[in-house]
Amino acid sequence: LMLLLLKILSIRIRKMITDVAPYKLIDIGANLTNPCLNDRNLCDVVDRAKAAGIHPHDAKYFNDESIAELEKLALEPECVAIGECGLDFNRNFSPQENQLTAFEAQVQLACKLKKTIFIHERDAHSALVEILKKYSLIIPYAVVHCFTGTAEQAKTYLDMGLYIGLTGSLWKDKLEFGVQYALRQGIIPLNRLLVETDSPYMYPNIKAKKLQTEVKEKVSPHALQFLHHCSFQRNEPCALPTVVELIAAFSGASVDDVAINTTLNAVLMVFTNEGLLINSSNVIGLPCTVTFSSSSSSTNSSSLSSSLASVLS
């Protein structure tokens, strides 16, 4: 009976998501001149939701005209977020001062347009937090994209209201108190989590020797079969089921809980700036009304609440 109810729930959630979100995939970055994007798949890539931003690697090219041009792109209906932007003090392909200037300008733009921010951060946690705190009262939703930091850093971001994005790089976390630890300790809750591919990078190498056997055994053949369509050199969105099951294995949550929550987080945060938590194991006992954390959205919140209440009833 529970399996039947979960199947019905899944169908109704898919319909609700289709009604709310006009796009199934969101591209945070795409190099349209890359030879991998041939004529066969280029149209599919273009027909997606998009983010507009200046990556910290390119911050050295930022100038007085950049924000005006970026705002034009951000106002296009397909653009749902500002990013990928942020700070990368690890590789430093752009001077740190340029990175700081470009990032803060994009945070200001996101606040002005009320767009979600997708943040890139490497070895720049303190500097990033310092900038974001200036806008803590007006900042829209923000995601720390492809998070690879410590559990303490994750907690700081979460306390600030940010979301955490995880990719296939989860398998190679080397930190004693890193992402795997944060998931095991429940530091990153499901209602603040998103899954990403960061394609063509961050392939979830499930066969790696360093990955614990008990984790490998929890990844289903169903998820693994999708990995046949990508490789270590070219990751693809079809690897997301494996990322979801890795998160479930480390966190102890069910695969259904991870899949449902991260999907709804993405849809509600990017397309409506709202969020909630669903526990599939207790779905029958959930109330038939849903309270959202924000109503500042172009989408009708009451109709969305009704749709979700219907899903949960």
Backbone as numpy.savetxt, mean C-alpha at the origin, in Angstrom:
# Nx Ny Nz CAx CAy CAz Cx Cy Cz
-20.66 -24.52 6.46 -21.49 -23.32 6.46 -20.62 -22.06 6.46
-19.58 -22.05 7.27 -18.70 -20.88 7.34 -18.01 -20.63 6.00
-17.58 -21.71 5.33 -16.95 -21.54 4.02 -17.93 -20.94 3.02
-19.19 -21.37 3.08 -20.20 -20.82 2.18 -20.43 -19.34 2.47
-20.52 -19.01 3.75 -20.74 -17.61 4.13 -19.56 -16.74 3.71
-18.33 -17.25 3.86 -17.15 -16.49 3.43 -17.14 -16.29 1.92
-17.61 -17.31 1.19 -17.67 -17.17 -0.27 -18.67 -16.09 -0.66
-19.83 -16.09 0.02 -20.83 -15.05 -0.25 -20.29 -13.68 0.10
-19.59 -13.60 1.25 -18.98 -12.33 1.67 -17.99 -11.85 0.63
-17.16 -12.77 0.13 -16.14 -12.40 -0.85 -16.78 -11.83 -2.11
-17.85 -12.47 -2.58 -18.54 -12.01 -3.79 -19.12 -10.62 -3.58
-19.73 -10.41 -2.41 -20.38 -9.12 -2.14 -19.35 -8.01 -1.94
-18.22 -8.36 -1.32 -17.16 -7.37 -1.16 -16.57 -6.99 -2.51
-16.38 -8.00 -3.38 -15.86 -7.69 -4.72 -16.78 -6.74 -5.46
-18.10 -6.97 -5.35 -19.06 -6.09 -6.02 -18.99 -4.68 -5.44
-18.89 -4.59 -4.10 -18.81 -3.28 -3.46 -17.56 -2.54 -3.91
-16.43 -3.27 -3.98 -15.17 -2.65 -4.39 -15.27 -2.16 -5.83
-15.88 -2.97 -6.70 -16.05 -2.58 -8.10 -16.88 -1.32 -8.21
-17.93 -1.22 -7.36 -18.79 -0.03 -7.39 -18.05 1.21 -6.94
-17.17 1.06 -5.94 -16.49 2.22 -5.35 -15.24 2.60 -6.12
-14.46 1.59 -6.53 -13.15 1.84 -7.15 -13.22 1.62 -8.65
-12.97 2.64 -9.44 -13.03 2.48 -10.89 -11.85 1.73 -11.48
-10.79 1.52 -10.68 -9.60 0.82 -11.17 -9.25 -0.33 -10.23
-8.81 -1.44 -10.83 -8.41 -2.59 -10.02 -6.95 -2.51 -9.59
-6.14 -1.79 -10.34 -4.72 -1.67 -10.03 -4.33 -0.21 -9.95
-3.40 0.09 -9.04 -2.89 1.45 -8.88 -1.40 1.41 -9.15
-0.94 2.17 -10.13 0.48 2.25 -10.43 1.10 3.41 -9.69
2.05 3.12 -8.80 2.75 4.18 -8.09 3.88 4.72 -8.96
4.34 3.91 -9.90 5.36 4.39 -10.82 5.45 3.47 -12.02
5.61 4.02 -13.20 5.75 3.21 -14.40 6.66 3.93 -15.38
7.64 3.19 -15.90 8.52 3.72 -16.93 7.98 3.27 -18.28
7.22 4.14 -18.93 6.52 3.76 -20.15 7.45 3.53 -21.32
8.72 3.92 -21.20 9.68 3.68 -22.29 10.47 2.39 -22.08
10.23 1.70 -20.97 10.95 0.46 -20.70 10.58 -0.59 -21.74
11.57 -1.28 -22.31 11.28 -2.28 -23.35 10.40 -3.43 -22.86
10.33 -3.64 -21.53 9.45 -4.68 -21.00 7.99 -4.36 -21.29
7.67 -3.07 -21.41 6.30 -2.66 -21.69 6.13 -2.59 -23.21
5.82 -3.72 -23.81 5.66 -3.75 -25.26 4.25 -3.32 -25.65
3.98 -3.29 -26.93 2.68 -2.83 -27.42 1.54 -3.67 -26.87
1.82 -4.92 -26.54 0.76 -5.82 -26.09 0.21 -5.43 -24.73
1.09 -4.98 -23.82 0.62 -4.70 -22.47 0.65 -3.22 -22.10
1.08 -2.37 -23.02 1.18 -0.95 -22.69 -0.18 -0.34 -22.40
-1.19 -0.69 -23.18 -2.53 -0.13 -22.97 -3.08 -0.52 -21.60
-2.81 -1.75 -21.17 -3.26 -2.19 -19.86 -2.60 -1.38 -18.75
-1.33 -1.05 -18.94 -0.61 -0.27 -17.94 -1.18 1.14 -17.83
-1.47 1.73 -18.98 -1.97 3.11 -18.98 -3.37 3.18 -18.37
-4.17 2.15 -18.56 -5.55 2.16 -18.07 -5.62 1.72 -16.61
-4.95 2.46 -15.76 -4.94 2.17 -14.33 -4.99 3.47 -13.55
-5.33 3.36 -12.28 -5.20 4.52 -11.41 -3.72 4.85 -11.27
-3.42 6.10 -11.00 -2.03 6.54 -11.01 -1.72 7.41 -9.81
-0.44 7.51 -9.52 0.07 8.50 -8.57 1.01 9.43 -9.33
1.13 10.65 -8.87 2.03 11.61 -9.50 2.98 12.14 -8.44
4.27 12.03 -8.70 5.23 12.49 -7.70 6.64 12.54 -8.24
7.52 13.11 -7.43 8.94 13.21 -7.77 9.70 12.33 -6.78
10.28 11.25 -7.29 11.02 10.30 -6.46 12.25 11.00 -5.88
12.66 10.62 -4.66 13.85 11.26 -4.07 15.10 11.12 -4.93
15.19 10.05 -5.73 16.34 9.92 -6.62 16.39 11.05 -7.64
15.22 11.60 -7.98 15.15 12.66 -8.99 14.98 14.05 -8.39
15.12 14.16 -7.08 14.91 15.45 -6.41 15.88 16.52 -6.89
17.02 16.12 -7.41 18.00 17.09 -7.90 17.47 17.90 -9.08
16.42 17.38 -9.73 15.83 18.09 -10.86 14.66 18.98 -10.43
14.32 18.95 -9.15 13.19 19.73 -8.64 13.51 21.22 -8.73
12.51 22.01 -9.22 12.70 23.45 -9.30 11.37 24.16 -9.05
11.35 25.47 -9.23 10.16 26.26 -8.93 8.96 25.88 -9.79
9.20 25.33 -10.96 8.11 24.97 -11.86 7.57 23.56 -11.61
8.30 22.79 -10.83 7.96 21.37 -10.67 6.60 21.16 -10.01
6.31 21.90 -8.95 5.07 21.70 -8.23 3.86 22.08 -9.07
3.96 23.15 -9.84 2.86 23.56 -10.70 2.55 22.47 -11.73
3.59 21.90 -12.30 3.41 20.82 -13.27 2.85 19.58 -12.60
3.36 19.30 -11.40 2.89 18.14 -10.65 1.42 18.29 -10.28
1.01 19.50 -9.93 -0.39 19.73 -9.56 -1.31 19.48 -10.75
-0.88 19.85 -11.94 -1.69 19.58 -13.14 -1.92 18.08 -13.30
-0.85 17.31 -13.11 -0.97 15.85 -13.23 -1.86 15.29 -12.12
-1.70 15.83 -10.92 -2.45 15.31 -9.77 -3.94 15.59 -9.87
-4.31 16.60 -10.62 -5.72 16.95 -10.77 -6.43 16.11 -11.83
-5.69 15.32 -12.58 -6.32 14.42 -13.54 -7.13 13.36 -12.79
-8.29 12.97 -13.32 -9.18 12.05 -12.59 -8.56 10.70 -12.27
-7.61 10.25 -13.10 -6.98 8.95 -12.84 -5.97 9.00 -11.70
-5.55 10.20 -11.32 -4.53 10.34 -10.28 -5.18 10.31 -8.91
-4.82 9.31 -8.11 -5.44 9.14 -6.81 -4.50 9.42 -5.65
-3.23 9.72 -5.95 -2.27 9.92 -4.86 -1.07 10.73 -5.33
-0.34 11.27 -4.36 0.92 11.95 -4.61 2.05 10.98 -4.25
2.95 10.75 -5.17 4.05 9.85 -4.89 4.54 9.17 -6.17
5.48 8.45 -6.11 6.26 8.07 -4.94 7.22 9.21 -4.61
7.15 9.67 -3.39 8.02 10.76 -2.96 8.59 10.40 -1.59
9.58 11.16 -1.15 10.14 10.85 0.16 11.61 11.19 0.27
12.31 10.38 1.08 13.73 10.63 1.36 14.50 9.32 1.26
15.61 9.34 0.55 16.49 8.18 0.45 17.91 8.62 0.78
18.27 8.49 2.07 19.60 8.86 2.53 20.55 7.67 2.49
20.10 6.57 1.87 20.95 5.40 1.72 21.77 5.48 0.44
21.08 5.68 -0.66 21.77 5.76 -1.95 22.17 7.20 -2.31
21.39 8.16 -1.84 21.73 9.58 -2.05 22.01 9.90 -3.52
21.13 9.45 -4.40 21.27 9.80 -5.81 21.02 11.29 -6.05
20.33 11.92 -5.11 20.15 13.38 -5.12 20.64 13.91 -3.78
21.19 15.13 -3.75 21.64 15.70 -2.47 20.50 15.74 -1.45
20.84 15.52 -0.20 19.81 15.45 0.84 18.99 16.73 0.94
19.61 17.87 0.77 18.87 19.13 0.85 17.81 19.21 -0.25
18.15 18.76 -1.44 17.18 18.73 -2.53 16.03 17.78 -2.21
16.37 16.65 -1.62 15.34 15.68 -1.25 14.37 16.27 -0.23
14.91 16.94 0.78 14.08 17.53 1.82 13.14 18.58 1.24
13.67 19.42 0.37 12.85 20.47 -0.25 11.74 19.89 -1.11
12.10 18.93 -1.96 11.12 18.33 -2.87 10.05 17.57 -2.11
10.45 16.84 -1.06 9.48 16.06 -0.30 8.49 16.97 0.43
8.98 17.98 1.11 8.07 18.85 1.86 7.10 19.57 0.92
7.57 19.97 -0.24 6.69 20.62 -1.21 5.57 19.68 -1.65
5.90 18.40 -1.79 4.88 17.42 -2.21 3.92 17.10 -1.07
4.40 17.11 0.15 3.50 16.95 1.30 2.50 18.10 1.33
2.98 19.31 1.11 2.11 20.47 1.08 1.07 20.34 -0.04
1.49 19.84 -1.19 0.56 19.66 -2.31 -0.50 18.61 -1.97
-0.08 17.52 -1.35 -1.03 16.47 -0.97 -2.06 17.00 0.03
-1.60 17.83 0.96 -2.52 18.43 1.92 -3.51 19.36 1.21
-3.02 20.12 0.27 -3.86 21.05 -0.49 -4.94 20.31 -1.28
-4.54 19.23 -1.95 -5.45 18.49 -2.82 -6.17 17.36 -2.10
-5.81 17.13 -0.82 -6.38 16.04 -0.04 -6.17 14.68 -0.74
-4.94 14.47 -1.17 -4.57 13.22 -1.82 -3.72 12.37 -0.89
-3.92 11.07 -0.94 -3.06 10.14 -0.21 -1.61 10.29 -0.69
-0.66 10.11 0.23 0.76 10.22 -0.11 1.41 8.84 -0.04
2.16 8.48 -1.08 2.96 7.26 -1.06 4.41 7.64 -0.83
4.96 7.16 0.28 6.26 7.63 0.77 7.34 6.57 0.62
8.46 7.00 0.06 9.68 6.19 -0.03 10.64 6.68 1.05
11.10 5.75 1.90 12.03 6.15 2.97 13.11 5.10 3.14
14.37 5.53 3.04 15.51 4.65 3.30 16.53 5.42 4.13
16.79 4.91 5.33 17.78 5.51 6.24 17.51 6.99 6.48
16.24 7.37 6.53 15.89 8.78 6.70 14.68 8.93 7.61
14.52 7.99 8.53 13.33 7.96 9.38 13.13 9.26 10.15
14.15 9.71 10.86 14.02 10.90 11.71 13.69 12.14 10.90
14.38 12.33 9.78 14.13 13.50 8.93 12.72 13.46 8.35
12.26 12.27 7.98 10.92 12.13 7.42 9.86 12.48 8.47
10.03 11.93 9.67 9.08 12.20 10.76 9.03 13.69 11.08
10.18 14.33 11.08 10.25 15.76 11.39 9.41 16.58 10.41
9.47 16.24 9.14 8.67 16.96 8.14 7.19 16.65 8.30
6.85 15.39 8.45 5.44 15.01 8.53 4.75 15.59 9.76
5.49 15.73 10.86 4.90 16.27 12.08 4.44 17.72 11.90
5.07 18.45 11.01 4.67 19.83 10.76 3.24 19.91 10.22
2.80 18.84 9.57 1.50 18.84 8.90 0.54 17.82 9.52
0.81 17.46 10.77 0.06 16.38 11.40 -1.44 16.64 11.50
-1.83 17.90 11.57 -3.25 18.23 11.72 -4.00 18.26 10.39
-3.28 18.35 9.28 -3.95 18.49 7.99 -3.53 17.44 6.97
-2.59 16.60 7.33 -2.07 15.64 6.36 -3.13 14.59 6.03
-3.30 14.25 4.76 -4.24 13.17 4.40 -3.61 11.82 4.72
-4.24 10.76 4.28 -3.67 9.45 4.52 -2.33 9.31 3.81
-1.42 8.56 4.45 -0.09 8.37 3.89 0.35 6.93 4.11
1.08 6.40 3.14 1.58 5.04 3.19 3.10 5.06 3.13
3.74 4.39 4.08 5.19 4.20 3.99 5.38 2.98 3.10
5.70 3.26 1.86 5.75 2.26 0.79 6.94 1.32 0.98
6.71 0.03 0.74 7.78 -0.98 0.80 8.59 -0.84 2.09
7.91 -0.88 3.21 8.56 -0.66 4.51 9.54 -1.79 4.81
10.77 -1.42 5.18 11.80 -2.40 5.52 12.52 -2.01 6.81
11.91 -1.14 7.60 12.56 -0.63 8.80 12.34 -1.51 10.02
12.51 -0.91 11.19 12.39 -1.63 12.45 10.96 -1.57 12.98
10.68 -2.45 13.94 9.37 -2.45 14.58 9.10 -1.13 15.28
10.13 -0.56 15.88 9.98 0.73 16.56 9.62 1.83 15.57
10.27 1.82 14.41 9.95 2.81 13.39 8.52 2.62 12.87
8.13 1.37 12.69 6.76 1.09 12.25 5.76 1.64 13.26
6.04 1.45 14.54 5.13 1.95 15.58 5.05 3.47 15.54
6.17 4.13 15.32 6.17 5.59 15.21 5.28 6.05 14.07
5.43 5.41 12.91 4.60 5.77 11.76 3.12 5.52 12.05
2.83 4.39 12.66 1.44 4.05 12.96 0.84 5.03 13.96
1.63 5.42 14.96 1.16 6.39 15.95 0.85 7.74 15.31
1.51 8.03 14.18 1.27 9.27 13.45 0.08 9.16 12.50
-0.51 7.96 12.42 -1.66 7.77 11.55 -1.33 7.25 10.17
-0.07 6.87 9.94 0.33 6.40 8.62 -0.01 4.92 8.45
-0.05 4.49 7.20 -0.22 3.09 6.85 1.15 2.50 6.50
1.23 1.17 6.57 2.47 0.46 6.25 2.23 -0.40 5.02
3.09 -0.25 4.01 3.02 -1.08 2.81 4.11 -2.14 2.83
3.73 -3.40 2.62 4.70 -4.50 2.62 4.73 -5.18 1.26
5.92 -5.64 0.88 6.13 -6.29 -0.41 6.73 -7.67 -0.22
7.12 -8.28 -1.34 7.76 -9.59 -1.28 9.11 -9.58 -0.58
9.65 -8.39 -0.31 10.93 -8.31 0.41 10.82 -8.81 1.83
9.61 -9.07 2.27 9.38 -9.58 3.63 10.21 -10.83 3.91
10.43 -11.66 2.90 11.15 -12.92 3.11 12.60 -12.70 3.52
13.20 -11.57 3.12 14.63 -11.37 3.37 14.92 -10.38 4.49
13.95 -10.11 5.33 14.17 -9.22 6.46 15.26 -9.78 7.37
16.34 -9.03 7.56 17.48 -9.49 8.34 17.52 -8.91 9.75
16.64 -7.97 10.03 16.69 -7.27 11.32 16.10 -8.13 12.44
16.75 -8.10 13.58 16.24 -8.86 14.73 14.87 -8.36 15.15
14.71 -7.04 15.09 13.42 -6.44 15.45 12.86 -5.68 14.24
12.79 -6.39 13.12 12.33 -5.80 11.88 10.87 -6.07 11.59
10.55 -6.19 10.31 9.16 -6.34 9.88 8.58 -7.68 10.32
9.35 -8.75 10.19 8.84 -10.06 10.62 8.49 -10.03 12.11
9.36 -9.44 12.90 9.11 -9.31 14.34 7.86 -8.47 14.58
7.72 -7.37 13.86 6.57 -6.48 14.04 5.26 -7.21 13.74
5.27 -8.06 12.72 4.06 -8.82 12.39 3.77 -9.87 13.47
4.80 -10.56 13.92 4.60 -11.60 14.94 4.07 -11.00 16.24
4.51 -9.79 16.57 4.10 -9.15 17.81 2.80 -8.36 17.67
2.22 -8.35 16.50 0.97 -7.63 16.29 1.12 -6.13 16.31
2.33 -5.64 16.06 2.59 -4.19 16.08 1.94 -3.50 14.89
1.88 -4.19 13.75 1.23 -3.64 12.56 -0.15 -4.28 12.42
-1.22 -3.57 12.75 -2.56 -4.15 12.66 -3.04 -4.24 11.22
-3.94 -5.15 10.96 -4.41 -5.37 9.59 -5.12 -4.16 9.01
-5.75 -3.37 9.87 -6.48 -2.22 9.32 -5.58 -1.03 9.01
-4.26 -1.24 9.10 -3.30 -0.19 8.73 -2.24 -0.75 7.77
-2.60 -1.81 7.09 -1.63 -2.53 6.27 -2.07 -2.57 4.81
-1.11 -2.41 3.90 -1.35 -2.60 2.47 -0.31 -3.55 1.91
-0.67 -4.25 0.83 0.30 -5.11 0.16 0.64 -4.51 -1.20
1.90 -4.67 -1.59 2.40 -4.08 -2.83 3.32 -5.08 -3.53
3.59 -4.82 -4.79 4.60 -5.63 -5.48 5.92 -4.88 -5.61
5.87 -3.57 -5.83 7.05 -2.78 -6.19 7.74 -3.40 -7.41
6.91 -3.91 -8.31 7.44 -4.53 -9.54 8.27 -3.51 -10.32
9.32 -3.99 -10.99 9.71 -5.40 -11.18 10.62 -5.94 -10.08
10.69 -5.22 -8.95 11.57 -5.63 -7.86 10.77 -6.39 -6.79
11.46 -6.76 -5.72 10.86 -7.33 -4.51 10.09 -8.63 -4.76
10.65 -9.49 -5.58 10.05 -10.80 -5.83 10.05 -11.61 -4.53
8.93 -12.23 -4.16 8.88 -13.03 -2.92 9.54 -14.39 -3.12
10.81 -14.47 -2.83 11.58 -15.69 -3.08 11.28 -16.74 -2.01
10.21 -17.45 -2.24 9.71 -18.40 -1.25 10.65 -19.60 -1.07
11.57 -19.81 -2.01 12.49 -20.95 -1.92 13.80 -20.60 -1.22
13.94 -19.38 -0.78 15.20 -18.94 -0.16 15.52 -19.77 1.08
16.78 -20.13 1.24 17.20 -20.96 2.37 16.98 -20.25 3.71
17.11 -18.92 3.71 16.99 -18.18 4.96 15.56 -18.08 5.46
14.58 -18.40 4.60 13.18 -18.33 5.01 12.83 -19.57 5.82
12.25 -19.36 6.99 11.97 -20.47 7.89 11.05 -21.50 7.25
11.33 -22.78 7.54 10.55 -23.87 6.96 9.08 -23.77 7.32
8.79 -23.41 8.58 7.39 -23.34 9.00 6.62 -22.25 8.26
7.33 -21.22 7.81 6.68 -20.17 7.02 6.44 -20.67 5.60
7.45 -21.31 5.01 7.31 -21.85 3.66 6.12 -22.80 3.56
5.96 -23.63 4.59 4.90 -24.64 4.56 3.51 -24.03 4.63
3.42 -22.78 5.07 2.11 -22.13 5.17 1.68 -21.42 3.89
2.59 -21.34 2.93 2.23 -20.72 1.64 1.62 -21.80 0.75
0.41 -21.58 0.31 -0.35 -22.61 -0.40 0.12 -22.80 -1.84
-0.10 -23.99 -2.40 0.19 -24.22 -3.82 -0.59 -23.27 -4.72
-1.79 -22.89 -4.28 -2.62 -21.97 -5.07 -1.91 -20.63 -5.24
-1.29 -20.12 -4.17 -0.56 -18.85 -4.27 0.72 -19.02 -5.08
1.40 -20.14 -4.86 2.68 -20.36 -5.53 2.54 -20.50 -7.05
1.38 -20.98 -7.50 1.23 -21.19 -8.94 1.29 -19.87 -9.72
0.94 -18.77 -9.05 1.00 -17.47 -9.73 2.44 -17.02 -9.96
3.36 -17.55 -9.16 4.76 -17.14 -9.31 5.38 -17.65 -10.61
4.69 -18.59 -11.27 5.19 -19.08 -12.56 5.15 -17.99 -13.63
4.37 -16.95 -13.37 4.20 -15.88 -14.36 5.17 -14.72 -14.14
6.06 -14.86 -13.15 7.06 -13.81 -12.93 8.38 -14.47 -12.54
9.39 -13.67 -12.28 10.70 -14.22 -11.96 11.40 -13.28 -10.99
12.57 -13.73 -10.52 13.34 -12.90 -9.59 13.74 -11.59 -10.26
13.92 -11.62 -11.59 14.31 -10.42 -12.33 13.11 -9.55 -12.70
11.93 -10.15 -12.76 10.75 -9.38 -13.11 9.57 -9.81 -12.25
9.37 -9.11 -11.17 8.21 -9.35 -10.31 6.97 -8.83 -11.02
5.80 -9.36 -10.63 4.53 -8.97 -11.25 3.45 -8.88 -10.17
2.35 -8.17 -10.46 1.24 -8.12 -9.49 0.68 -9.49 -9.12
0.87 -10.50 -9.98 0.36 -11.83 -9.66 1.07 -12.45 -8.47
2.15 -11.82 -7.99 2.85 -12.32 -6.80 2.16 -11.91 -5.51
1.15 -11.05 -5.59 0.50 -10.55 -4.38 -0.10 -11.65 -3.50
-0.71 -12.71 -4.06 -1.22 -13.77 -3.18 -0.13 -14.37 -2.28
1.08 -14.50 -2.80 2.18 -15.02 -1.99 2.55 -14.03 -0.89
2.56 -12.73 -1.21 2.85 -11.71 -0.19 1.79 -11.77 0.91
0.53 -11.90 0.52 -0.56 -11.99 1.49 -0.36 -13.20 2.40
0.00 -14.34 1.83 0.15 -15.55 2.64 1.40 -15.49 3.51
2.44 -14.80 3.07 3.61 -14.59 3.93 3.22 -13.74 5.14
2.46 -12.68 4.92 2.01 -11.83 6.02 1.17 -12.64 6.99
0.28 -13.48 6.46 -0.55 -14.32 7.32 0.30 -15.29 8.13
1.33 -15.85 7.51 2.20 -16.81 8.20 2.96 -16.15 9.34
3.46 -14.95 9.12 4.23 -14.26 10.16 3.33 -13.68 11.25
2.15 -13.21 10.88 1.29 -12.53 11.84 0.37 -13.46 12.61
0.13 -14.65 12.06 -0.81 -15.57 12.69 -2.25 -15.31 12.31
-2.50 -14.31 11.49 -3.85 -14.02 11.01 -4.20 -15.00 9.90
-5.49 -15.13 9.61 -5.89 -15.99 8.50 -5.61 -15.28 7.18
-5.42 -16.06 6.14 -5.19 -15.50 4.81 -6.38 -14.64 4.39
-7.61 -15.11 4.71 -8.81 -14.33 4.37 -8.80 -12.97 5.05
-8.42 -12.94 6.32 -8.39 -11.67 7.05 -7.40 -10.69 6.40
-6.21 -11.20 6.07 -5.20 -10.34 5.46 -5.68 -9.84 4.10
-6.21 -10.74 3.28 -6.65 -10.37 1.93 -7.79 -9.37 1.96
-8.79 -9.62 2.79 -9.96 -8.74 2.84 -9.58 -7.37 3.38
-8.84 -7.35 4.48 -8.50 -6.07 5.11 -7.59 -5.22 4.24
-6.55 -5.83 3.65 -5.63 -5.03 2.85 -6.30 -4.52 1.58
-7.21 -5.31 1.03 -7.95 -4.85 -0.16 -8.84 -3.67 0.19
-9.59 -3.80 1.27 -10.48 -2.71 1.67 -9.69 -1.48 2.09
-8.56 -1.69 2.76 -7.72 -0.54 3.13 -7.31 0.25 1.89
-6.88 -0.46 0.85 -6.44 0.21 -0.37 -7.58 0.96 -1.03
-8.73 0.30 -1.15 -9.87 0.94 -1.82 -10.38 2.13 -1.03
-10.58 1.93 0.26 -11.18 2.98 1.07 -10.22 4.13 1.31
-8.93 3.84 1.41 -7.97 4.91 1.66 -7.68 5.71 0.39
-7.47 5.01 -0.71 -7.09 5.69 -1.94 -8.28 6.34 -2.64
-9.41 5.64 -2.67 -10.54 6.16 -3.41 -11.54 6.93 -2.55
-11.51 6.72 -1.22 -12.48 7.42 -0.38 -11.88 8.03 0.87
-10.58 7.74 1.15 -9.93 8.22 2.39 -10.66 7.76 3.64
-11.08 6.52 3.66 -11.75 5.96 4.83 -11.17 4.58 5.11
-11.37 4.07 6.34 -10.83 2.76 6.66 -11.61 2.04 7.74
-11.59 0.72 7.72 -12.25 -0.06 8.75 -11.56 -1.40 8.85
-11.93 -2.16 9.88 -11.33 -3.48 10.10 -12.42 -4.54 10.05
-12.19 -5.58 9.25 -13.13 -6.69 9.17 -12.40 -7.95 9.60
-13.01 -8.73 10.47 -12.47 -10.02 10.89 -13.36 -11.09 10.30
-12.87 -11.81 9.30 -13.73 -12.75 8.58 -14.23 -13.88 9.48
-13.46 -14.22 10.51 -13.88 -15.32 11.37 -15.07 -14.95 12.24
-15.31 -13.64 12.42 -16.42 -13.18 13.24 -17.43 -12.37 12.42
-17.44 -12.60 11.12 -18.23 -11.73 10.25 -19.71 -11.77 10.59
-20.22 -12.91 11.04 -21.65 -13.00 11.34 -22.01 -12.18 12.56
-21.06 -12.02 13.47 -21.34 -11.28 14.69 -21.09 -9.80 14.60
-20.64 -9.33 13.43 -20.34 -7.92 13.31 -21.61 -7.10 13.24
-21.59 -5.88 13.76 -22.76 -5.03 13.68 -23.06 -4.64 12.24
-24.27 -4.22 11.97 -24.68 -3.87 10.62 -24.50 -2.39 10.33
-23.79 -1.69 11.18 -23.45 -0.29 10.91 -21.94 -0.16 10.96
-21.41 0.70 10.16 -19.96 0.87 10.08 -19.62 2.32 10.35
-18.67 2.56 11.24 -18.21 3.91 11.53 -16.85 4.11 10.89
-16.73 5.16 10.11 -15.48 5.44 9.42 -14.69 6.49 10.17
-13.37 6.47 9.93 -12.50 7.41 10.63 -12.50 8.78 9.98
-13.03 8.88 8.76 -13.03 10.16 8.06 -14.18 10.20 7.09
-14.72 11.38 6.87 -15.79 11.51 5.89 -15.44 12.54 4.83
-14.17 12.95 4.80 -13.74 13.96 3.83 -13.45 13.28 2.50
-14.50 13.04 1.73 -14.35 12.30 0.49 -15.35 12.75 -0.53
-14.96 12.62 -1.80 -15.89 12.93 -2.87 -16.92 11.82 -3.03
-16.62 10.62 -2.49 -17.56 9.52 -2.53 -18.59 9.70 -1.43
-19.83 9.36 -1.71 -20.90 9.50 -0.73 -20.68 8.51 0.40
-20.34 9.00 1.59 -20.00 8.13 2.72 -21.19 7.32 3.18
-22.38 7.91 3.15 -23.54 7.18 3.65 -23.88 5.99 2.76
-23.75 6.17 1.42 -24.03 5.06 0.53 -22.98 3.97 0.66
-21.71 4.39 0.89 -20.65 3.41 1.09 -20.87 2.66 2.38
-21.28 3.36 3.43 -21.57 2.72 4.71 -22.68 1.70 4.54
-23.70 2.06 3.76 -24.81 1.14 3.54 -24.35 -0.10 2.80
-23.47 0.10 1.80 -22.96 -1.04 1.04 -22.20 -1.99 1.94
-21.35 -1.43 2.80 -20.55 -2.28 3.69 -21.43 -2.92 4.75
-22.41 -2.18 5.24 -23.32 -2.74 6.23 -24.06 -3.93 5.63
-24.42 -3.80 4.35 -25.08 -4.89 3.66 -24.17 -6.10 3.55
-22.89 -5.84 3.27 -21.92 -6.92 3.18 -21.79 -7.64 4.51
-21.86 -6.87 5.59 -21.63 -7.45 6.91 -22.88 -8.03 7.54
-24.05 -7.77 6.97 -25.30 -8.20 7.60 -25.63 -9.65 7.26
